[in-house]
Coordinates of C-alpha atoms in Angstrom, one line a residue:
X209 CA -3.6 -99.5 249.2
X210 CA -0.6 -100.6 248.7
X211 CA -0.2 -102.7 245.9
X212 CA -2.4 -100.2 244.4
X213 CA 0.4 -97.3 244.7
X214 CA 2.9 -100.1 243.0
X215 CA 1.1 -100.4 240.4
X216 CA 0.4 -97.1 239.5
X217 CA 3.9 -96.5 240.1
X218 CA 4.7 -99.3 237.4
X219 CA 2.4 -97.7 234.7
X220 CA 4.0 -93.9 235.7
X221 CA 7.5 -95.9 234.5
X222 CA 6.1 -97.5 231.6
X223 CA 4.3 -94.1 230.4
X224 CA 6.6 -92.3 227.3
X225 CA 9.7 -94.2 227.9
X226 CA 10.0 -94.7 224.1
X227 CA 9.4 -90.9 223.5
X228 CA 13.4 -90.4 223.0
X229 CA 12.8 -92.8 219.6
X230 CA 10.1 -90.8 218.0
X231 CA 9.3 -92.3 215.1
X232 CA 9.7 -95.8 214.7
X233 CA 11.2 -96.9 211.5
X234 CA 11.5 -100.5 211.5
X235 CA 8.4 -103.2 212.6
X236 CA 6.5 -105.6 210.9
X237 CA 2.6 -104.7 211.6
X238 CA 0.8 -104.7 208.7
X239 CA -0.9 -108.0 209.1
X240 CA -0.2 -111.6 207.4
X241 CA 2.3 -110.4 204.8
X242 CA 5.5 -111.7 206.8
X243 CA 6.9 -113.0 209.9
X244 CA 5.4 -110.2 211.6
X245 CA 1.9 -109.9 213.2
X246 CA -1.0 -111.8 211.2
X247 CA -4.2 -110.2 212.2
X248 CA -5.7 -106.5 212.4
X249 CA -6.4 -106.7 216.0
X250 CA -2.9 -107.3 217.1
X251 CA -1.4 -104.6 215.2
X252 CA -4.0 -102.3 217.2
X253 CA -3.1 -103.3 219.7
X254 CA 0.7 -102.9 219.2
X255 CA 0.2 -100.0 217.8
X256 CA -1.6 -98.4 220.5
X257 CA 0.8 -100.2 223.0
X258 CA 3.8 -97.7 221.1
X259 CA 1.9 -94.6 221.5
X260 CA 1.0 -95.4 224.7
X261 CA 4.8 -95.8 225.4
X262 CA 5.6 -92.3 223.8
X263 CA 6.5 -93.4 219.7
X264 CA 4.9 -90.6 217.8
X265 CA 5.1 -92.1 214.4
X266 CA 5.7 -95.5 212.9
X267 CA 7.0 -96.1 209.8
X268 CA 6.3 -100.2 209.4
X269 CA 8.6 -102.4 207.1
X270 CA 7.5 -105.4 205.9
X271 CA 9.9 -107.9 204.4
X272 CA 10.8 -108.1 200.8
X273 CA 12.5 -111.4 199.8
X274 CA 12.7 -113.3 196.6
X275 CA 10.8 -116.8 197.2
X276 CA 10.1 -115.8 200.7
X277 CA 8.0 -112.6 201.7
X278 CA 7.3 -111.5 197.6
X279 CA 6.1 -108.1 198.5
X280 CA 5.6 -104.8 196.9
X281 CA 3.7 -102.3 197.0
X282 CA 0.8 -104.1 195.2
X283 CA 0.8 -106.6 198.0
X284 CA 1.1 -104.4 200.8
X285 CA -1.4 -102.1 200.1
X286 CA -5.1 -104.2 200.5
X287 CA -3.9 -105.1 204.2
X288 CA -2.4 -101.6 205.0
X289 CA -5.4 -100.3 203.6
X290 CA -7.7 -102.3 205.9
X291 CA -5.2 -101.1 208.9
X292 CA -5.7 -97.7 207.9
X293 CA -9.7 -98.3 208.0
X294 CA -9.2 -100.2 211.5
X295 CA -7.0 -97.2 212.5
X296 CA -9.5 -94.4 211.7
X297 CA -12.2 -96.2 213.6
X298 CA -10.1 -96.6 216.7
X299 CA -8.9 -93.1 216.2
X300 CA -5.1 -94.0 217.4
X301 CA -3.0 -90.9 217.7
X302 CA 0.3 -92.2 216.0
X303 CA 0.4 -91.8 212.1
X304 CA 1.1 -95.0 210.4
X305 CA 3.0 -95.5 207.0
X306 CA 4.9 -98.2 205.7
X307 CA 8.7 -99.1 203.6
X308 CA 9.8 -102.2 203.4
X309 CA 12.9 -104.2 204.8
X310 CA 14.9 -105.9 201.3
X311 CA 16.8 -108.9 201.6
X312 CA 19.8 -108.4 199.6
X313 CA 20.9 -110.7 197.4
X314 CA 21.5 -111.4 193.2
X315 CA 18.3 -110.7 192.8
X316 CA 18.9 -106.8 193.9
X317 CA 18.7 -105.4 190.0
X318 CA 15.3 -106.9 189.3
X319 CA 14.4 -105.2 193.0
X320 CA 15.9 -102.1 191.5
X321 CA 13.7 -101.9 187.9
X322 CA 10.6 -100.7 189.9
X323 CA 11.1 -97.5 193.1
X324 CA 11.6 -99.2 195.9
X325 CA 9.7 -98.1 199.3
X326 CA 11.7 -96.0 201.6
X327 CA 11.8 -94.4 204.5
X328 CA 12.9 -90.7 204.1
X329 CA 12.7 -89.9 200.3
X330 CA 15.8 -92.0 199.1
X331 CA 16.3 -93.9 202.2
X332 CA 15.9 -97.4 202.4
X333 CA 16.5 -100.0 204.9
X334 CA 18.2 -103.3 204.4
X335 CA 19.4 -106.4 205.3
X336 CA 21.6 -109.7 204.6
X337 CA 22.2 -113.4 206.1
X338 CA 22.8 -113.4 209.6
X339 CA 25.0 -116.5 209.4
X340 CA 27.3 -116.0 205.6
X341 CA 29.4 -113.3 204.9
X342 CA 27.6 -111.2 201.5
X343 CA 30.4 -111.2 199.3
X344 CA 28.9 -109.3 197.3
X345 CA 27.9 -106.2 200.2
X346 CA 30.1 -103.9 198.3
X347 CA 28.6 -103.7 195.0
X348 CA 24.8 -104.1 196.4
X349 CA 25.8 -101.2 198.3
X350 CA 27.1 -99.1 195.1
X351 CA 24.1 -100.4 193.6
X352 CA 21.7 -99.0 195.8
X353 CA 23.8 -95.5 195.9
X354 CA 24.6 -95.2 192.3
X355 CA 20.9 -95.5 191.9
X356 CA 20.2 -92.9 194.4
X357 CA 19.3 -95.1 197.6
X358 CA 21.1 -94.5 201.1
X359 CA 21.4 -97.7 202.5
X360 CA 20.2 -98.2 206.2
X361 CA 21.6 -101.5 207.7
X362 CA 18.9 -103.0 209.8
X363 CA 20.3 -104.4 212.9
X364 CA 24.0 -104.7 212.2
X365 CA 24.8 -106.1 215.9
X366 CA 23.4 -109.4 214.9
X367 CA 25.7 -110.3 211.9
X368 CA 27.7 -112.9 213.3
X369 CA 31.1 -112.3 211.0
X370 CA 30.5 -108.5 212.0
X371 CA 30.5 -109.4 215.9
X372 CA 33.7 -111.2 215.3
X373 CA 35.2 -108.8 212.8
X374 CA 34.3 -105.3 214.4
X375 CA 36.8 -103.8 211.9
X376 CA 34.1 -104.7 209.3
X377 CA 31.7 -102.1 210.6
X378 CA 34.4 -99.1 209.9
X379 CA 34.6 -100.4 206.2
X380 CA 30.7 -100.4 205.7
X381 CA 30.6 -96.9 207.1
X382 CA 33.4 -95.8 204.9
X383 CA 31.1 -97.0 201.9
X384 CA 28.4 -94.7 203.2
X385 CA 26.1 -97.5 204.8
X386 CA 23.9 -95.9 207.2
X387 CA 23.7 -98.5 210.4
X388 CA 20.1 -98.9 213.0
X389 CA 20.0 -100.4 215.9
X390 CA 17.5 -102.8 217.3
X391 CA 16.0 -101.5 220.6
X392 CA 16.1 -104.7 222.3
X393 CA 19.8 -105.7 221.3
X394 CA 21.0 -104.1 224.5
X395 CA 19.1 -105.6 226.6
X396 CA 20.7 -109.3 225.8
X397 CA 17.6 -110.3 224.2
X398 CA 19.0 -111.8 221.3
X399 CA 22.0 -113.3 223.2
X400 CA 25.3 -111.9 224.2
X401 CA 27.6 -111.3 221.5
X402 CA 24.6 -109.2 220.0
X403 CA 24.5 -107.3 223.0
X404 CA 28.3 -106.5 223.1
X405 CA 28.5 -105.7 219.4
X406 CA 25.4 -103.4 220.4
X407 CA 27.3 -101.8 222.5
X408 CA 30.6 -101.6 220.5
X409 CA 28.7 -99.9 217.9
X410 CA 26.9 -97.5 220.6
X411 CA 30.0 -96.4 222.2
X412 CA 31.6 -96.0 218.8
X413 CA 29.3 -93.8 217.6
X414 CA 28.6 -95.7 214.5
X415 CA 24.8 -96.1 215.0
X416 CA 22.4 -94.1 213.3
X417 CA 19.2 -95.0 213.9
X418 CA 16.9 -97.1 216.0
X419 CA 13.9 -99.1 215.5
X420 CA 11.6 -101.9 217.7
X421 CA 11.8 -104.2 214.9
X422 CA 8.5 -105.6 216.8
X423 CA 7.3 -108.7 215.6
X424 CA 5.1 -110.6 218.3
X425 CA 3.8 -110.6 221.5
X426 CA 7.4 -111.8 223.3
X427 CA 9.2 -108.6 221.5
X428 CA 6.3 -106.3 223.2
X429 CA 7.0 -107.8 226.1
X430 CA 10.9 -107.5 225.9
X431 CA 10.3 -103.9 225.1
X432 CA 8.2 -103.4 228.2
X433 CA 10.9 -104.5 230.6
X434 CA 13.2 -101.9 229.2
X435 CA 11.2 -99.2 231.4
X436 CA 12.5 -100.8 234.2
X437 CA 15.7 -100.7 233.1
X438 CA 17.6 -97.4 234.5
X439 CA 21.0 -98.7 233.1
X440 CA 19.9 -99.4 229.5
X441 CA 17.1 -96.4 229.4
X442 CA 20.4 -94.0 230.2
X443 CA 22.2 -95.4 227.4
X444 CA 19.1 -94.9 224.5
X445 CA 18.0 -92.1 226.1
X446 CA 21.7 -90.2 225.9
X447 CA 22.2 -91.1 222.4
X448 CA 21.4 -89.1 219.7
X449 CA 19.4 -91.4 217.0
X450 CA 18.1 -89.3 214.2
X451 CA 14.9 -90.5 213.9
X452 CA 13.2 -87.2 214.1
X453 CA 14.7 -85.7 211.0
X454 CA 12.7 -88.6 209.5
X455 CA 9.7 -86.7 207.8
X456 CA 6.2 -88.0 207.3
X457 CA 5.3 -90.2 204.3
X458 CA 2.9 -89.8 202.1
X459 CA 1.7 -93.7 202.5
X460 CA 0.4 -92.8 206.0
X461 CA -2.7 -93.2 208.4
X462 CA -3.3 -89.6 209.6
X463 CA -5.1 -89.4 213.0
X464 CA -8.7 -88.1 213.0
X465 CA -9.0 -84.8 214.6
X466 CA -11.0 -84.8 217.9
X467 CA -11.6 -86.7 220.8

């Protein structure tokens, strides 16, 4: 009787924890296109592990980057399309769409000469080397504005020159760079200095956004331990992300009605 009561207990703390997040904006689920999950049945099942956990909509984003992950939207679409299929049949209550995460680089003004996939209209989310310094950040970044894209920094606490340069992150504001944070970067997952520049940025109010950024099994599992967590849970669940003004997209898996 009693290790049934802990139990429950454990799965009454795991219930909605995500719900502050809402919608999800950045995960790689749409299945053997990147790094991220490579069948149909695990994206199920991560997907219905998220609603389960209380995120309402999930805007997936799987990589774009020349000679790596060569995506667009004519590669994306077969698999998402199968997803979608997979997803009306297990009739999952979380609407599923997808963007794309870009990899910026000298390649950005061929990116540019089709749209590219974002996550709110003009929105769209991107990233750079962890390890180098982009030299050329500023003028990708009036690139991307000038042709009317916000840019949404994916995981800025894990760009090593920005954890030893914090001043950096006021100048990439300044340039109108929208920042998101990675769910598990306070939680030390990916190491320490992550973690404090996580919390740098948190305490700074310099975050906009935050996303799983879910992957594989070991992320999920990371992201589970964060409902027992009353320290870290306080901290998300106080700060005020703005994924809810995110509005649907039209690329989206729409529940079916019913039971």
């Amino acid at each position: 009787m009693f290790l049934f009561g802990s139990k429950r207990s454990k799965e009454e703390s795991e219930k909605d924890f995500l719900s502050f997040i809402g919608t999800d904006l950045h995960s790689h689920l749409v299945p053997g296109i990147d790094d991220g999950v490579q069948d149909a049945d695990t994206s199920i099942r991560f997907i219905r592990q998220l609603a389960d956990w209380g995120i309402q909509r999930i805007i997936t984003t799987p990589h774009i980057m020349t000679d790596r992950y060569d995506n667009s939207k004519q590669t994306i679409d077969p698999p998402f399309e199968a997803l979608q299929q997979r997803l009306r049949q297990e009739k999952l209550p979380v609407p599923v769409s997808y963007a794309a995460e870009y990899y910026l680089d000298e390649h950005l003004s061929t990116t540019m000469a089709t749209p590219m996939l974002t996550l709110n209209g003009s929105m769209v989310l991107v990233e750079v080397s962890f390890v180098s310094p982009p030299l050329h950040l500023p003028q990708w970044l009036f690139d991307l504005e000038t042709g009317g894209y916000t840019p949404l920094l994916a995981h800025p606490e894990r760009y090593i020159y920005y954890q030893q340069h914090e001043e950096e992150y006021d100048t990439l504001k300044r340039r109108g760079c929208l920042f998101q944070l990675n769910l598990l970067s306070l939680t030390g997952y990916y190491g320490r200095h992550v973690q404090k520049a996580a919390q740098y940025l948190i305490n700074n109010n310099m975050i906009d956004y935050i996303g799983t950024d879910l992957h594989h099994d070991k992320h999920l599992e990371a992201i589970r331990k964060i409902a027992g967590n009353k320290k870290v849970r306080k901290v998300l669940e106080k700060y005020p992300f703005k994924n809810a003004s995110l509005l649907p997209a039209v690329n989206q898996h729409t529940p079916a009605s019913g039971g």
